[in-house]
PDB file of C-alpha atoms in Angstrom:
ATOM      1  CA  MET A   1      57.958 -66.874-121.572  1.00  0.00           C
ATOM      2  CA  PRO A   2      60.500 -64.956-123.755  1.00  0.00           C
ATOM      3  CA  SER A   3      62.468 -62.198-122.116  1.00  0.00           C
ATOM      4  CA  LEU A   4      62.465 -58.507-123.098  1.00  0.00           C
ATOM      5  CA  GLU A   5      65.805 -58.846-124.860  1.00  0.00           C
ATOM      6  CA  GLN A   6      64.513 -61.683-126.991  1.00  0.00           C
ATOM      7  CA  ILE A   7      61.404 -59.702-127.979  1.00  0.00           C
ATOM      8  CA  GLN A   8      63.508 -56.617-128.894  1.00  0.00           C
ATOM      9  CA  ALA A   9      65.882 -58.738-130.991  1.00  0.00           C
ATOM     10  CA  LYS A  10      62.947 -60.292-132.831  1.00  0.00           C
ATOM     11  CA  MET A  11      61.495 -56.775-133.454  1.00  0.00           C
ATOM     12  CA  LYS A  12      64.797 -55.615-134.958  1.00  0.00           C
ATOM     13  CA  LYS A  13      64.900 -58.615-137.246  1.00  0.00           C
ATOM     14  CA  LEU A  14      61.356 -58.020-138.400  1.00  0.00           C
ATOM     15  CA  GLN A  15      62.112 -54.270-138.974  1.00  0.00           C
ATOM     16  CA  VAL A  16      65.061 -55.223-141.186  1.00  0.00           C
ATOM     17  CA  GLN A  17      62.853 -57.515-143.213  1.00  0.00           C
ATOM     18  CA  ALA A  18      60.188 -54.772-143.508  1.00  0.00           C
ATOM     19  CA  ASP A  19      62.765 -52.206-144.704  1.00  0.00           C
ATOM     20  CA  ALA A  20      64.033 -54.667-147.291  1.00  0.00           C
ATOM     21  CA  LEU A  21      60.524 -55.202-148.639  1.00  0.00           C
ATOM     22  CA  ILE A  22      59.859 -51.437-148.762  1.00  0.00           C
ATOM     23  CA  ALA A  23      63.106 -50.795-150.608  1.00  0.00           C
ATOM     24  CA  LYS A  24      62.320 -53.575-153.086  1.00  0.00           C
ATOM     25  CA  LYS A  25      58.868 -52.152-153.802  1.00  0.00           C
ATOM     26  CA  ALA A  26      60.269 -48.620-154.138  1.00  0.00           C
ATOM     27  CA  GLN A  27      62.928 -49.831-156.574  1.00  0.00           C
ATOM     28  CA  THR A  28      60.267 -51.593-158.598  1.00  0.00           C
ATOM     29  CA  ALA A  29      58.217 -48.364-158.749  1.00  0.00           C
ATOM     30  CA  VAL A  30      61.277 -46.326-159.782  1.00  0.00           C
ATOM     31  CA  ASP A  31      62.061 -48.786-162.530  1.00  0.00           C
ATOM     32  CA  GLN A  32      58.514 -48.544-163.825  1.00  0.00           C
ATOM     33  CA  ILE A  33      58.594 -44.727-163.746  1.00  0.00           C
ATOM     34  CA  ARG A  34      61.934 -44.640-165.538  1.00  0.00           C
ATOM     35  CA  LYS A  35      60.609 -46.999-168.183  1.00  0.00           C
ATOM     36  CA  ILE A  36      57.578 -44.754-168.788  1.00  0.00           C
ATOM     37  CA  MET A  37      59.739 -41.595-168.922  1.00  0.00           C
ATOM     38  CA  LEU A  38      62.075 -43.183-171.473  1.00  0.00           C
ATOM     39  CA  ALA A  39      59.133 -44.325-173.556  1.00  0.00           C
ATOM     40  CA  HIS A  40      57.647 -40.810-173.702  1.00  0.00           C
ATOM     41  CA  GLY A  41      60.930 -38.857-173.736  1.00  0.00           C
ATOM     42  CA  LEU A  42      60.261 -37.119-170.414  1.00  0.00           C
ATOM     43  CA  THR A  43      62.748 -35.728-167.874  1.00  0.00           C
ATOM     44  CA  THR A  44      62.535 -34.800-164.216  1.00  0.00           C
ATOM     45  CA  GLU A  45      62.308 -31.096-165.239  1.00  0.00           C
ATOM     46  CA  ASP A  46      59.129 -31.863-167.181  1.00  0.00           C
ATOM     47  CA  ILE A  47      57.627 -33.568-164.176  1.00  0.00           C
ATOM     48  CA  GLU A  48      58.608 -30.692-161.865  1.00  0.00           C
ATOM     49  CA  ALA A  49      57.159 -28.065-164.259  1.00  0.00           C
ATOM     50  CA  LYS A  50      53.880 -29.958-164.439  1.00  0.00           C
ATOM     51  CA  ALA A  51      53.742 -30.313-160.678  1.00  0.00           C
ATOM     52  CA  LYS A  52      54.456 -26.575-160.233  1.00  0.00           C
ATOM     53  CA  ALA A  53      51.652 -25.661-162.653  1.00  0.00           C
ATOM     54  CA  ASN A  54      49.270 -27.908-160.740  1.00  0.00           C
ATOM     55  CA  ARG A  55      50.250 -26.281-157.437  1.00  0.00           C
ATOM     56  CA  GLU A  56      49.700 -22.744-158.819  1.00  0.00           C
ATOM     57  CA  ALA A  57      46.318 -23.674-160.291  1.00  0.00           C
ATOM     58  CA  LYS A  58      45.258 -25.184-156.997  1.00  0.00           C
ATOM     59  CA  ALA A  59      46.373 -22.059-155.097  1.00  0.00           C
ATOM     60  CA  ALA A  60      44.475 -19.793-157.519  1.00  0.00           C
ATOM     61  CA  ASN A  61      41.316 -21.856-157.140  1.00  0.00           C
ATOM     62  CA  GLY A  62      41.668 -21.702-153.384  1.00  0.00           C
ATOM     63  CA  SER A  63      41.944 -17.885-153.444  1.00  0.00           C
ATOM     64  CA  ALA A  64      38.887 -17.575-155.689  1.00  0.00           C
ATOM     65  CA  SER A  65      36.931 -19.835-153.366  1.00  0.00           C
ATOM     66  CA  LYS A  66      37.885 -17.698-150.367  1.00  0.00           C
ATOM     67  CA  VAL A  67      36.778 -14.487-152.115  1.00  0.00           C
ATOM     68  CA  LYS A  68      33.482 -16.090-153.110  1.00  0.00           C
ATOM     69  CA  ALA A  69      32.969 -17.332-149.567  1.00  0.00           C
ATOM     70  CA  LYS A  70      33.542 -13.803-148.228  1.00  0.00           C
ATOM     71  CA  ALA A  71      31.134 -12.333-150.777  1.00  0.00           C
ATOM     72  CA  THR A  72      28.433 -14.820-149.854  1.00  0.00           C
ATOM     73  CA  GLY A  73      29.382 -15.017-146.195  1.00  0.00           C
ATOM     74  CA  SER A  74      26.309 -13.212-144.964  1.00  0.00           C
ATOM     75  CA  PRO A  75      23.689 -15.654-143.698  1.00  0.00           C
ATOM     76  CA  LYS A  76      20.593 -16.247-145.828  1.00  0.00           C
ATOM     77  CA  GLY A  77      17.562 -14.276-144.848  1.00  0.00           C
ATOM     78  CA  ALA A  78      19.574 -11.827-142.703  1.00  0.00           C
ATOM     79  CA  THR A  79      17.886  -8.391-142.635  1.00  0.00           C
ATOM     80  CA  LEU A  80      20.028  -5.281-142.482  1.00  0.00           C
ATOM     81  CA  PRO A  81      19.381  -2.838-139.617  1.00  0.00           C
ATOM     82  CA  LYS A  82      17.191   0.125-140.507  1.00  0.00           C
ATOM     83  CA  PHE A  83      17.249   2.143-137.284  1.00  0.00           C
ATOM     84  CA  GLN A  84      20.102   2.910-134.882  1.00  0.00           C
ATOM     85  CA  HIS A  85      20.298   4.589-131.493  1.00  0.00           C
ATOM     86  CA  PRO A  86      22.767   7.508-131.796  1.00  0.00           C
ATOM     87  CA  LYS A  87      24.057   7.149-128.235  1.00  0.00           C
ATOM     88  CA  THR A  88      24.120   3.431-127.491  1.00  0.00           C
ATOM     89  CA  GLY A  89      24.585   2.177-131.049  1.00  0.00           C
ATOM     90  CA  ALA A  90      21.729  -0.318-130.686  1.00  0.00           C
ATOM     91  CA  THR A  91      20.029  -1.219-133.976  1.00  0.00           C
ATOM     92  CA  TRP A  92      16.638  -2.465-135.136  1.00  0.00           C
ATOM     93  CA  THR A  93      15.626  -3.909-138.506  1.00  0.00           C
ATOM     94  CA  GLY A  94      12.156  -2.397-138.437  1.00  0.00           C
ATOM     95  CA  HIS A  95      10.537  -5.836-138.286  1.00  0.00           C
ATOM     96  CA  GLY A  96       9.003  -7.443-135.266  1.00  0.00           C
ATOM     97  CA  ARG A  97       8.563  -5.848-131.882  1.00  0.00           C
ATOM     98  CA  ALA A  98      10.202  -2.433-131.562  1.00  0.00           C
ATOM     99  CA  PRO A  99      12.811  -2.030-128.804  1.00  0.00           C
ATOM    100  CA  ALA A 100      12.160   0.275-125.863  1.00  0.00           C
ATOM    101  CA  TRP A 101      14.390   3.112-127.148  1.00  0.00           C
ATOM    102  CA  ILE A 102      12.228   3.579-130.266  1.00  0.00           C
ATOM    103  CA  ALA A 103       8.882   2.036-129.312  1.00  0.00           C
ATOM    104  CA  ASN A 104       7.321   5.310-128.088  1.00  0.00           C
ATOM    105  CA  VAL A 105       8.991   7.627-130.636  1.00  0.00           C
ATOM    106  CA  LYS A 106       6.489   9.285-133.004  1.00  0.00           C
ATOM    107  CA  ASP A 107       9.030  10.442-135.590  1.00  0.00           C
ATOM    108  CA  ARG A 108      11.410   7.546-136.202  1.00  0.00           C
ATOM    109  CA  SER A 109      13.089   9.195-139.227  1.00  0.00           C
ATOM    110  CA  LYS A 110      15.827  10.664-137.017  1.00  0.00           C
ATOM    111  CA  PHE A 111      16.933   7.132-136.129  1.00  0.00           C
ATOM    112  CA  LEU A 112      17.080   5.944-139.766  1.00  0.00           C
ATOM    113  CA  ILE A 113      20.389   4.562-141.016  1.00  0.00           C
ATOM    114  CA  GLU A 114      21.460   6.062-144.344  1.00  0.00           C
ATOM    115  CA  THR A 115      21.879   3.224-146.829  1.00  0.00           C
ATOM    116  CA  GLY A 116      21.848   2.812-150.600  1.00  0.00           C
ATOM    117  CA  ALA A 117      20.309   5.780-152.398  1.00  0.00           C
ATOM    118  CA  ASP A 118      20.195   7.912-149.231  1.00  0.00           C
ATOM    119  CA  ALA A 119      23.912   7.519-148.634  1.00  0.00           C
ATOM    120  CA  SER A 120      24.622   8.170-152.321  1.00  0.00           C
ATOM    121  CA  HIS A 121      22.437  11.286-152.244  1.00  0.00           C
ATOM    122  CA  ALA A 122      24.181  12.530-149.119  1.00  0.00           C
ATOM    123  CA  ALA A 123      27.585  11.940-150.681  1.00  0.00           C
ATOM    124  CA  THR A 124      26.507  13.762-153.874  1.00  0.00           C
ATOM    125  CA  ALA A 125      25.145  16.677-151.869  1.00  0.00           C
ATOM    126  CA  GLY A 126      28.414  16.886-149.941  1.00  0.00           C
ATOM    127  CA  THR A 127      30.409  16.871-153.183  1.00  0.00           C
ATOM    128  CA  VAL A 128      28.240  19.626-154.699  1.00  0.00           C
ATOM    129  CA  SER A 129      28.575  21.702-151.539  1.00  0.00           C
ATOM    130  CA  LYS A 130      32.358  21.346-151.610  1.00  0.00           C
ATOM    131  CA  ALA A 131      32.409  22.298-155.297  1.00  0.00           C
ATOM    132  CA  LYS A 132      30.336  25.421-154.620  1.00  0.00           C
ATOM    133  CA  THR A 133      32.656  26.432-151.784  1.00  0.00           C
ATOM    134  CA  THR A 134      35.669  25.964-154.044  1.00  0.00           C
ATOM    135  CA  VAL A 135      34.077  28.090-156.783  1.00  0.00           C
ATOM    136  CA  LYS A 136      33.246  30.842-154.279  1.00  0.00           C
ATOM    137  CA  LYS A 137      36.800  30.847-152.952  1.00  0.00           C
ATOM    138  CA  ALA A 138      38.190  30.981-156.488  1.00  0.00           C
ATOM    139  CA  ALA A 139      35.859  33.867-157.361  1.00  0.00           C
ATOM    140  CA  ALA A 140      36.895  35.718-154.209  1.00  0.00           C
ATOM    141  CA  VAL A 141      40.561  35.265-155.043  1.00  0.00           C
ATOM    142  CA  ALA A 142      39.981  36.355-158.651  1.00  0.00           C
ATOM    143  CA  GLY A 143      38.086  39.412-157.458  1.00  0.00           C
ATOM    144  CA  ALA A 144      40.878  40.279-155.069  1.00  0.00           C
ATOM    145  CA  VAL A 145      43.412  40.008-157.883  1.00  0.00           C
ATOM    146  CA  VAL A 146      41.324  42.094-160.308  1.00  0.00           C
ATOM    147  CA  HIS A 147      40.567  44.852-157.825  1.00  0.00           C
ATOM    148  CA  LYS A 148      44.043  44.885-156.314  1.00  0.00           C
ATOM    149  CA  GLY A 149      45.464  48.387-156.495  1.00  0.00           C
ATOM    150  CA  GLN A 150      42.114  50.047-157.280  1.00  0.00           C
ATOM    151  CA  ARG A 151      40.860  52.885-155.168  1.00  0.00           C
ATOM    152  CA  LYS A 152      38.451  51.835-152.433  1.00  0.00           C
ATOM    153  CA  GLY A 153      35.220  53.655-151.688  1.00  0.00           C
ATOM    154  CA  PRO A 154      33.251  56.020-154.023  1.00  0.00           C
ATOM    155  CA  GLN A 155      34.998  56.695-157.347  1.00  0.00           C
ATOM    156  CA  PRO A 156      35.150  60.236-158.804  1.00  0.00           C
ATOM    157  CA  ALA A 157      32.802  60.943-161.724  1.00  0.00           C
ATOM    158  CA  LYS A 158      34.436  60.658-165.160  1.00  0.00           C
ATOM    159  CA  TYR A 159      31.412  60.930-167.489  1.00  0.00           C
ATOM    160  CA  LEU A 160      28.333  63.209-167.340  1.00  0.00           C
ATOM    161  CA  ASP A 161      24.979  63.060-169.112  1.00  0.00           C
ATOM    162  CA  PRO A 162      24.322  66.675-170.238  1.00  0.00           C
ATOM    163  CA  LYS A 163      20.557  66.122-170.295  1.00  0.00           C
ATOM    164  CA  THR A 164      19.892  64.437-166.960  1.00  0.00           C
ATOM    165  CA  GLY A 165      23.067  65.326-165.104  1.00  0.00           C
ATOM    166  CA  ALA A 166      23.736  61.609-164.336  1.00  0.00           C
ATOM    167  CA  THR A 167      27.401  60.674-163.853  1.00  0.00           C
ATOM    168  CA  TRP A 168      29.526  57.531-164.170  1.00  0.00           C
ATOM    169  CA  SER A 169      32.967  56.809-162.721  1.00  0.00           C
ATOM    170  CA  GLY A 170      34.108  54.668-165.661  1.00  0.00           C
ATOM    171  CA  ARG A 171      34.223  51.465-163.593  1.00  0.00           C
ATOM    172  CA  GLY A 172      31.767  48.578-163.752  1.00  0.00           C
ATOM    173  CA  PRO A 173      28.879  48.217-166.243  1.00  0.00           C
ATOM    174  CA  ALA A 174      28.234  51.390-168.274  1.00  0.00           C
ATOM    175  CA  PRO A 175      24.824  53.078-167.721  1.00  0.00           C
ATOM    176  CA  THR A 176      22.171  53.002-170.452  1.00  0.00           C
ATOM    177  CA  TRP A 177      22.726  56.621-171.580  1.00  0.00           C
ATOM    178  CA  LEU A 178      26.408  55.826-172.275  1.00  0.00           C
ATOM    179  CA  ALA A 179      26.418  52.121-173.152  1.00  0.00           C
ATOM    180  CA  ALA A 180      25.290  52.656-176.758  1.00  0.00           C
ATOM    181  CA  ALA A 181      27.485  55.711-177.407  1.00  0.00           C
ATOM    182  CA  LYS A 182      30.255  55.103-179.951  1.00  0.00           C
ATOM    183  CA  ASP A 183      32.242  58.216-178.984  1.00  0.00           C
ATOM    184  CA  ARG A 184      32.278  58.583-175.218  1.00  0.00           C
ATOM    185  CA  SER A 185      34.738  61.450-175.260  1.00  0.00           C
ATOM    186  CA  LYS A 186      31.912  64.013-175.587  1.00  0.00           C
ATOM    187  CA  PHE A 187      30.571  62.836-172.223  1.00  0.00           C
ATOM    188  CA  LEU A 188      33.939  63.250-170.440  1.00  0.00           C
ATOM    189  CA  ILE A 189      34.087  65.682-167.546  1.00  0.00           C
ATOM    190  CA  ALA A 190      36.999  68.120-168.072  1.00  0.00           C
ATOM    191  CA  ALA A 191      38.353  68.546-164.554  1.00  0.00           C
ATOM    192  CA  ALA A 192      40.686  71.363-165.617  1.00  0.00           C
ATOM    193  CA  ASP A 193      37.767  73.477-166.907  1.00  0.00           C
ATOM    194  CA  THR A 194      35.595  72.996-163.824  1.00  0.00           C
ATOM    195  CA  VAL A 195      34.429  76.297-162.429  1.00  0.00           C
ATOM    196  CA  VAL A 196      33.604  76.483-158.741  1.00  0.00           C
ATOM    197  CA  THR A 197      31.307  79.335-157.911  1.00  0.00           C
ATOM    198  CA  THR A 198      31.173  80.581-154.338  1.00  0.00           C
ATOM    199  CA  GLY A 199      27.665  81.343-153.118  1.00  0.00           C
ATOM    200  CA  SER A 200      26.359  83.859-150.625  1.00  0.00           C
ATOM    201  CA  ALA A 201      27.781  84.568-147.164  1.00  0.00           C
ATOM    202  CA  THR A 202      25.810  81.649-145.771  1.00  0.00           C
ATOM    203  CA  GLY A 203      28.514  79.363-147.140  1.00  0.00           C
ATOM    204  CA  ASN A 204      26.441  77.661-149.859  1.00  0.00           C
ATOM    205  CA  ILE A 205      28.547  76.432-152.777  1.00  0.00           C
ATOM    206  CA  SER A 206      27.008  75.774-156.181  1.00  0.00           C
ATOM    207  CA  LYS A 207      27.662  72.500-158.010  1.00  0.00           C
ATOM    208  CA  PRO A 208      30.705  72.561-160.350  1.00  0.00           C
ATOM    209  CA  LYS A 209      29.920  72.804-164.055  1.00  0.00           C
ATOM    210  CA  SER A 210      32.193  72.101-166.973  1.00  0.00           C
ATOM    211  CA  SER A 211      32.607  74.510-169.888  1.00  0.00           C
ATOM    212  CA  ALA A 212      32.960  71.534-172.181  1.00  0.00           C
ATOM    213  CA  VAL A 213      29.586  70.237-171.028  1.00  0.00           C
ATOM    214  CA  ASN A 214      27.964  73.662-171.514  1.00  0.00           C
ATOM    215  CA  GLY A 215      29.356  73.830-175.047  1.00  0.00           C
ATOM    216  CA  THR A 216      27.962  70.393-175.816  1.00  0.00           C
ATOM    217  CA  VAL A 217      24.521  71.416-174.550  1.00  0.00           C
ATOM    218  CA  ALA A 218      24.586  74.592-176.647  1.00  0.00           C
ATOM    219  CA  LYS A 219      25.499  72.646-179.779  1.00  0.00           C
ATOM    220  CA  GLN A 220      22.670  70.175-179.191  1.00  0.00           C
ATOM    221  CA  ALA A 221      20.176  73.032-178.661  1.00  0.00           C
ATOM    222  CA  ALA A 222      21.285  74.736-181.907  1.00  0.00           C
ATOM    223  CA  THR A 223      20.934  71.457-183.809  1.00  0.00           C
ATOM    224  CA  LYS A 224      17.401  70.981-182.490  1.00  0.00           C
ATOM    225  CA  LYS A 225      16.438  74.547-183.504  1.00  0.00           C
ATOM    226  CA  GLY A 226      17.795  73.999-187.044  1.00  0.00           C
ATOM    227  CA  VAL A 227      15.824  70.798-187.403  1.00  0.00           C
ATOM    228  CA  ALA A 228      12.648  72.544-186.186  1.00  0.00           C
ATOM    229  CA  LYS A 229      13.108  75.430-188.648  1.00  0.00           C
ATOM    230  CA  LYS A 230      13.695  73.041-191.540  1.00  0.00           C
ATOM    231  CA  ALA A 231      10.562  71.069-190.683  1.00  0.00           C
ATOM    232  CA  ALA A 232       8.503  74.280-190.503  1.00  0.00           C
ATOM    233  CA  ALA A 233       9.806  75.428-193.899  1.00  0.00           C
ATOM    234  CA  GLU A 234       8.976  72.091-195.486  1.00  0.00           C
ATOM    235  CA  LYS A 235       5.483  72.197-194.015  1.00  0.00           C
ATOM    236  CA  ALA A 236       4.895  75.736-195.306  1.00  0.00           C
ATOM    237  CA  ALA A 237       6.068  74.728-198.793  1.00  0.00           C
ATOM    238  CA  THR A 238       3.709  71.785-198.792  1.00  0.00           C
ATOM    239  CA  VAL A 239       0.764  74.002-197.812  1.00  0.00           C
ATOM    240  CA  ALA A 240       1.645  76.529-200.526  1.00  0.00           C
ATOM    241  CA  GLU A 241       1.762  73.879-203.226  1.00  0.00           C
ATOM    242  CA  SER A 242      -1.617  72.495-202.216  1.00  0.00           C
TER     243      SER A 242
END
C-alpha cells in the first residue's frame, strides 16, 4: 500500500500535467481569437465597448422587469377592502360573511373606505373650500386697505333730496334719486348756511334746513307754475280757434 507521501507526490505531478494542458488549451483559444480579430480589424477596445453595451442593456431590462413585477404584484382575484373599522383598523371587502363589528350595523356607510371617485370628489371639495377661504381672506384684506383711514360709524349727510328729504353721505352706491343726476352739486348740503332754530322752552330743536336747499325748492316750484300757465294758455287758444 503506497504511503501518504507517495500519494501527495503523485497528486502534485498530476496537477502539473493538468495545468500544462489548461495553459495549452487557453493559448490555443487566444490564438484563435487573435486570428479572428486580425481578420475583422477589431481591437480589445471594440470588444470592451460591445461588452459594456450588453451589460447596460441587460441592466435596463432588469429594471423594467422589476417595475412591471411591482405593477402587477397584486395577486389575481384579490378584492380591495370596502369597509374599515375606525378604531381597530380591521377591514372587510363587502363579500362573504360580515365580521362582528359590522354585522349588526344598519347604516354601514360610515364604515366605507373612500376610493376612486369618492376620494377624488373629496379632494376636489377640499381644494374648492381652500380656494374660497383664500378669496375671502383676500377680499377682507382688500376691504381693510380700501377703508383704511375712513371714518367709522354713521357718516354725515352730504346730499339731500329737496322733495323727499332723503340724504346720502357720499359713500357707497348712490341712491336712485341721485344716481341719474348729471350735476350733483345742486343736491349738496351747504353746512355753512345751515340754520339751527331753537324751539320752545321744552328744549325741542327743529331740524336744520339749508338756504341753498330752500332756494332750489323755490326755483322748482316757479318752474312748475310757469309750465302750468303755458299749458293753460295753449289750451285756451285751442278752444278759441275751434
